[in-house]
CSV table of N, CA and C in Angstrom, one decimal:
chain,number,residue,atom,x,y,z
S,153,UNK,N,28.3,-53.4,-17.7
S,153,UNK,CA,28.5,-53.1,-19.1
S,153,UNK,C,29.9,-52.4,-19.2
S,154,UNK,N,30.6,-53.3,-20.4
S,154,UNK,CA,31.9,-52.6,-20.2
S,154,UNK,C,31.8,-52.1,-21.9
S,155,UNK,N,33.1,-51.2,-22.3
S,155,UNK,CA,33.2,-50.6,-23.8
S,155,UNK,C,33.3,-51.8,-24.4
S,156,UNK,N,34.1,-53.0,-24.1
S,156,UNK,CA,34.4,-54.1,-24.5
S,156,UNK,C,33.1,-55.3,-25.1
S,157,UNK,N,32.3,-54.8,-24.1
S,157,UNK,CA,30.8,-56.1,-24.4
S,157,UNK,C,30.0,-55.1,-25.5
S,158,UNK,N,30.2,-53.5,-25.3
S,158,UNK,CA,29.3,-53.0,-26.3
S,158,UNK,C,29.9,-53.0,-27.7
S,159,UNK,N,31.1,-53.5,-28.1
S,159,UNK,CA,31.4,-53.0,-29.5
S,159,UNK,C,30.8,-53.7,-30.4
S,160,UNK,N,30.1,-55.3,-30.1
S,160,UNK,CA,29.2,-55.7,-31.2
S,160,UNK,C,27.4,-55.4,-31.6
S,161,UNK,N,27.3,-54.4,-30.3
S,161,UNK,CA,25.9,-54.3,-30.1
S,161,UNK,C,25.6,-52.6,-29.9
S,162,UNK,N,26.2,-52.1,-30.3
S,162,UNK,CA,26.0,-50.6,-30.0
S,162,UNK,C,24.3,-50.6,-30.4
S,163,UNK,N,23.7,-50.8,-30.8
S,163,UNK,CA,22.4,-50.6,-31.1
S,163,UNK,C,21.4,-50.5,-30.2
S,164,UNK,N,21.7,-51.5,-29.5
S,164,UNK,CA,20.5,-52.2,-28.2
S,164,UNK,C,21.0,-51.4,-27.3
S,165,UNK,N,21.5,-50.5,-27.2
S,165,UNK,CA,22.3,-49.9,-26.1
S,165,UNK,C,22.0,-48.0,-26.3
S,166,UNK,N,21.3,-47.7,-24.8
S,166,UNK,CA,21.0,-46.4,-24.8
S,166,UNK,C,22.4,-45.1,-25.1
S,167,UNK,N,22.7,-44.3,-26.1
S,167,UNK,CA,23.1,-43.7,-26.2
S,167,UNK,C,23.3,-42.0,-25.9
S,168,UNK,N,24.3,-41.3,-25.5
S,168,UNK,CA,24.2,-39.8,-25.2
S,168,UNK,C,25.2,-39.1,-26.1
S,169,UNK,N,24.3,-37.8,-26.6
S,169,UNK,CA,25.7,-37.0,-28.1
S,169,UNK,C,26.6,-36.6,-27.0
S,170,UNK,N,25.9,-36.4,-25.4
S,170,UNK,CA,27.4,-35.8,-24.4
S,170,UNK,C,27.5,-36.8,-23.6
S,171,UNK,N,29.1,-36.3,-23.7
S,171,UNK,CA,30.1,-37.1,-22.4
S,171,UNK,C,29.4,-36.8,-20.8
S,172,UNK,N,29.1,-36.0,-20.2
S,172,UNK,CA,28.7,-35.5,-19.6
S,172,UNK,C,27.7,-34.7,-19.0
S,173,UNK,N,27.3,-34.9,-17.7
S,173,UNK,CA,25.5,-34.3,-17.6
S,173,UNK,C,26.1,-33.7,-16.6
S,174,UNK,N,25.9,-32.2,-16.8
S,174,UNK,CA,26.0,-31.3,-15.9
S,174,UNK,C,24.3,-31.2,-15.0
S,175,UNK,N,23.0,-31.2,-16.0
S,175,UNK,CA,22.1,-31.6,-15.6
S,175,UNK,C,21.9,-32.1,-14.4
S,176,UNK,N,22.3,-33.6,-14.1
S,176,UNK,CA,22.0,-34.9,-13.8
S,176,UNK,C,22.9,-34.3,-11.9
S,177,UNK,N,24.2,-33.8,-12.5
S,177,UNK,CA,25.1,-33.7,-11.3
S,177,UNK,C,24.4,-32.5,-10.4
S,178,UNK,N,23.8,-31.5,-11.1
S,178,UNK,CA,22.9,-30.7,-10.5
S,178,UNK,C,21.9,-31.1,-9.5
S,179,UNK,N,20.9,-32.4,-10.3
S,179,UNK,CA,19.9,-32.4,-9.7
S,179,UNK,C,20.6,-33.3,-8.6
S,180,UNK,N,21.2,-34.0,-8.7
S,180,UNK,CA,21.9,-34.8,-7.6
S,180,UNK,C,21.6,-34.1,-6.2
S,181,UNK,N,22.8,-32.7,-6.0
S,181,UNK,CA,22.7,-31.7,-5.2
S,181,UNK,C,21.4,-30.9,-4.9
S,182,UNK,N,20.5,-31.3,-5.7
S,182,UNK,CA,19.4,-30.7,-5.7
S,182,UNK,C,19.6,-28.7,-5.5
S,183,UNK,N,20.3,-28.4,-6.2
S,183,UNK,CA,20.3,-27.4,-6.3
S,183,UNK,C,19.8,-26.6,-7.9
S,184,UNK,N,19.6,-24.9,-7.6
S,184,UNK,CA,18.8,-24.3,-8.8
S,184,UNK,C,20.1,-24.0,-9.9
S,185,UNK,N,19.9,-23.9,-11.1
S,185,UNK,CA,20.6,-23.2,-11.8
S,185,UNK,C,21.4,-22.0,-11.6
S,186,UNK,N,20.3,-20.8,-10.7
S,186,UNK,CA,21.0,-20.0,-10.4
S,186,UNK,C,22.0,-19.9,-8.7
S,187,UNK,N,21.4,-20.8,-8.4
S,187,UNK,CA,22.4,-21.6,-7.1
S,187,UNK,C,23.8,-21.9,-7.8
S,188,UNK,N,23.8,-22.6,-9.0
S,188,UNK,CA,24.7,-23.3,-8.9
S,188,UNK,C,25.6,-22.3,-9.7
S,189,UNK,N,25.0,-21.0,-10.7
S,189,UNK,CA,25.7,-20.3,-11.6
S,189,UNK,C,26.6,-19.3,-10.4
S,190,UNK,N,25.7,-18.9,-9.2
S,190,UNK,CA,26.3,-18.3,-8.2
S,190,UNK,C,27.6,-18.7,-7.6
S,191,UNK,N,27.3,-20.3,-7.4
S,191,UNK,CA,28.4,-20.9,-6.7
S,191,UNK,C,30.0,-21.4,-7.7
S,192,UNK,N,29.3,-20.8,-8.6
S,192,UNK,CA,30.9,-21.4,-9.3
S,192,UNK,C,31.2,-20.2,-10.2
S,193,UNK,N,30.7,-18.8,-10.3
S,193,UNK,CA,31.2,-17.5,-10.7
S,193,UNK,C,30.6,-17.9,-12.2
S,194,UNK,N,29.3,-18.4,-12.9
S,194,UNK,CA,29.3,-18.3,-13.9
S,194,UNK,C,28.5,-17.9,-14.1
S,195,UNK,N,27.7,-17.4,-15.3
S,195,UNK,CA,26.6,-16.7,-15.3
S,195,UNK,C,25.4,-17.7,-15.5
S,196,UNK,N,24.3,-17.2,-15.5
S,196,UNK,CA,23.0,-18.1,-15.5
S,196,UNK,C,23.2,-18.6,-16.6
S,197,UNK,N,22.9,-17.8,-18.1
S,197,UNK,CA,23.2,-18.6,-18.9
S,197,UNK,C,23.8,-19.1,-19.4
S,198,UNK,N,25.2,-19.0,-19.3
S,198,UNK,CA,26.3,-20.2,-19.1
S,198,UNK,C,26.3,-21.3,-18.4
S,199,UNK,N,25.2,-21.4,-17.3
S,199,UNK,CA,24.8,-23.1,-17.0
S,199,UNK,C,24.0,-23.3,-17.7
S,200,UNK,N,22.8,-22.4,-17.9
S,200,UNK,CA,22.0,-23.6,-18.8
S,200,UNK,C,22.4,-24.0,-20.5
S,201,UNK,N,23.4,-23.1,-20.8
S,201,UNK,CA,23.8,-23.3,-22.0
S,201,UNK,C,25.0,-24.8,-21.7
S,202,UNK,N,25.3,-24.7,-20.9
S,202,UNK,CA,26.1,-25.8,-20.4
S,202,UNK,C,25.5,-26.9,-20.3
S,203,UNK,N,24.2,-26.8,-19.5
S,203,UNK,CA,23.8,-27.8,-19.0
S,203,UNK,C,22.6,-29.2,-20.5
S,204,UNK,N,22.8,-27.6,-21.3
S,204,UNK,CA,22.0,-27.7,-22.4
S,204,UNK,C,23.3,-28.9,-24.0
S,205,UNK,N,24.2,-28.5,-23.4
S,205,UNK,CA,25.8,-29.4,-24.1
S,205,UNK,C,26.4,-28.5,-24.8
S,206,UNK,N,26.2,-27.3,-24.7
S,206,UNK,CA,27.1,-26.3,-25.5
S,206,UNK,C,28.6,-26.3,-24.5
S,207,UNK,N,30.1,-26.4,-25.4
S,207,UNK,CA,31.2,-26.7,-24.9
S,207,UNK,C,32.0,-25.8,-24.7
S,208,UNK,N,32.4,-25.4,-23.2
S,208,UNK,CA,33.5,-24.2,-23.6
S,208,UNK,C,34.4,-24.6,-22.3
S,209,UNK,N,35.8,-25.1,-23.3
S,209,UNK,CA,36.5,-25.5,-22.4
S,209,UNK,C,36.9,-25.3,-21.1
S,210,UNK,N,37.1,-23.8,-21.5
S,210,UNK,CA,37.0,-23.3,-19.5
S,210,UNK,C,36.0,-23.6,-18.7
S,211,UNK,N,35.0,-22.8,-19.2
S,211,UNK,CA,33.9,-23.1,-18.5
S,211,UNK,C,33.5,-24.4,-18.0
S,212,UNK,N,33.2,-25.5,-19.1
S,212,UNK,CA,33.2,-26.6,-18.9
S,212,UNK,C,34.1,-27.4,-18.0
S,213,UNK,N,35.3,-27.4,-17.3
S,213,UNK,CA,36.1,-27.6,-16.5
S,213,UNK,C,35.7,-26.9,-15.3
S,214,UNK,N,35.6,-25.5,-15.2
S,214,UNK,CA,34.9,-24.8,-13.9
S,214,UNK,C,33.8,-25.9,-13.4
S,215,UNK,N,32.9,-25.8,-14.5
S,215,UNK,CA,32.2,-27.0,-13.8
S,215,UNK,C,32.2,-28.0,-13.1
S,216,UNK,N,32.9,-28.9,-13.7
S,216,UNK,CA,33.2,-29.9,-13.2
S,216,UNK,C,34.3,-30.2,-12.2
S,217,UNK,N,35.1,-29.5,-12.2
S,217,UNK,CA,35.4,-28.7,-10.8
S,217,UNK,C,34.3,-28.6,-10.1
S,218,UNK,N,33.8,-27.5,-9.3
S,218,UNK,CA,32.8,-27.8,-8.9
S,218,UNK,C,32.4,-28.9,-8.5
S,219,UNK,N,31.4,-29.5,-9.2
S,219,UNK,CA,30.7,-30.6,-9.2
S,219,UNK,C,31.3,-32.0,-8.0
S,220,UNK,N,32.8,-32.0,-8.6
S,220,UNK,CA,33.6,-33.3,-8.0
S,220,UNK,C,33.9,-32.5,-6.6
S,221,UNK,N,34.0,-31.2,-6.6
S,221,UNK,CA,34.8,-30.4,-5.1
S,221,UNK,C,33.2,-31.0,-4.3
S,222,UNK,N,32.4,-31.5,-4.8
S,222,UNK,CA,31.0,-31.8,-4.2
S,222,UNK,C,30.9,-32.8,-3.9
S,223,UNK,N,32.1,-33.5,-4.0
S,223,UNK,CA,31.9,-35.1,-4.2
S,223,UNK,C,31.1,-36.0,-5.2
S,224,UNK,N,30.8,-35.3,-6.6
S,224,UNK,CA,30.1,-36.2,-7.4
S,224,UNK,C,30.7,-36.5,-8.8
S,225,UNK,N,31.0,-38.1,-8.9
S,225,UNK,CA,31.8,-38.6,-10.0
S,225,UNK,C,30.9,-38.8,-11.3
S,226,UNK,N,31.9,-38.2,-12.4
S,226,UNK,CA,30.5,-38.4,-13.6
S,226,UNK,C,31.0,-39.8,-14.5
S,227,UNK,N,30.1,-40.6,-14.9
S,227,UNK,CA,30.4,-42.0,-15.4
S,227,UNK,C,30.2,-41.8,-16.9
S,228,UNK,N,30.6,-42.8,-17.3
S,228,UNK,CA,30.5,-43.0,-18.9
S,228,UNK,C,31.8,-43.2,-19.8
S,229,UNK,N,31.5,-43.8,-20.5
S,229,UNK,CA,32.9,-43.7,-21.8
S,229,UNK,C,32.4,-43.4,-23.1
S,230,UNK,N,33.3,-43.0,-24.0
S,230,UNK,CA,32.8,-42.7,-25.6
S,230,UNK,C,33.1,-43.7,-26.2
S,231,UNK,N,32.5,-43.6,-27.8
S,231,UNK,CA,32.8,-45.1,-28.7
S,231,UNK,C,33.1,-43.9,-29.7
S,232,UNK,N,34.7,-43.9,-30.1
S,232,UNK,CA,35.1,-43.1,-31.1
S,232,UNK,C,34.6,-43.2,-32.5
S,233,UNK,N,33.7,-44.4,-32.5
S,233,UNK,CA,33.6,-45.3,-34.2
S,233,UNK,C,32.1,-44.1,-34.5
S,234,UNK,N,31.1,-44.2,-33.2
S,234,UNK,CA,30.0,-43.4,-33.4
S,234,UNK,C,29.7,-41.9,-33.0
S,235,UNK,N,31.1,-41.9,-32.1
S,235,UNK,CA,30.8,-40.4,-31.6
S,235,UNK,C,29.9,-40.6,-31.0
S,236,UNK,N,29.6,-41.2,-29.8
S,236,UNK,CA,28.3,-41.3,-28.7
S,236,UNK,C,28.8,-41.9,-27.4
S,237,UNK,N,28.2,-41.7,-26.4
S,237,UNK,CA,28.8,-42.0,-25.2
S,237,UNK,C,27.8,-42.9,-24.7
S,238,UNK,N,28.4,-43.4,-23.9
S,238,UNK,CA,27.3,-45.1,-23.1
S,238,UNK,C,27.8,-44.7,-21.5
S,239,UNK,N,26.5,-44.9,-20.8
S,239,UNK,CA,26.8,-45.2,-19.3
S,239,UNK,C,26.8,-43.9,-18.9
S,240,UNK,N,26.7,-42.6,-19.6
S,240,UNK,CA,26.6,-41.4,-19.0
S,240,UNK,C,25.6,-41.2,-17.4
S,241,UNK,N,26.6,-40.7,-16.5
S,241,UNK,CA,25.2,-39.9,-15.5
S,241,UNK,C,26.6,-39.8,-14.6
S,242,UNK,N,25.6,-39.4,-13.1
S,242,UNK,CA,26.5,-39.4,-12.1
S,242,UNK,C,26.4,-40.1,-11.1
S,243,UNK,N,26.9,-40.1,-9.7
S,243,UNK,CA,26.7,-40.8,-8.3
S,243,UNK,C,28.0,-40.0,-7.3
S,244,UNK,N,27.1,-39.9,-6.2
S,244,UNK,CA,28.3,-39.7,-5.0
S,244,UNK,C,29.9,-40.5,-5.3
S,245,UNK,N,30.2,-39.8,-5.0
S,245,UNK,CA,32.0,-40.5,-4.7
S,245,UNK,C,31.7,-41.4,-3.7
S,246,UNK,N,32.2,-42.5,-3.3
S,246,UNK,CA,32.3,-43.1,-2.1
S,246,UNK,C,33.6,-42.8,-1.0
């Protein structure tokens, strides 16, 4: 699926309000919240507020930092027309 085949069909097509799943890259690692709030200097509830889609640019980049220093790429693109993102999740880097 490319942005290109979805612009006549946005409908039939699963959508996400975020670009990114801090979530998803978590469970990947199979690590805990407070594992992961430890490992990257933030507080507990700053992941789960994170992981929950609340945005704060620093932080939000700390993360994902992180995340990729772990080797895990996050997928997806936006459709600027609906404000929604397609193909969201993650996978190992190869």
């Amino acid at each position: 699926m490319t942005p290109e085949l979805l612009a006549g069909d946005r409908g039939k097509y699963w959508s996400e309000p975020l670009g990114i799943s801090f979530r998803a890259a978590r469970a990947l690692l199979n690590r805990t919240q407070a594992e992961v709030a430890n490992d990257v200097g933030l507080s507990l509830a700053t992941v789960k507020d994170l992981e929950r889609g609340s945005h704060w640019a620093a932080s939000s980049a700390t993360m994902q930092e992180y995340y990729e220093q772990q080797r895990i790429e996050f997928l997806g693109w936006s459709d600027a027309s609906t404000k929604r993102f397609y193909g969201v999740g993650v996978r190992w880097l190869a």
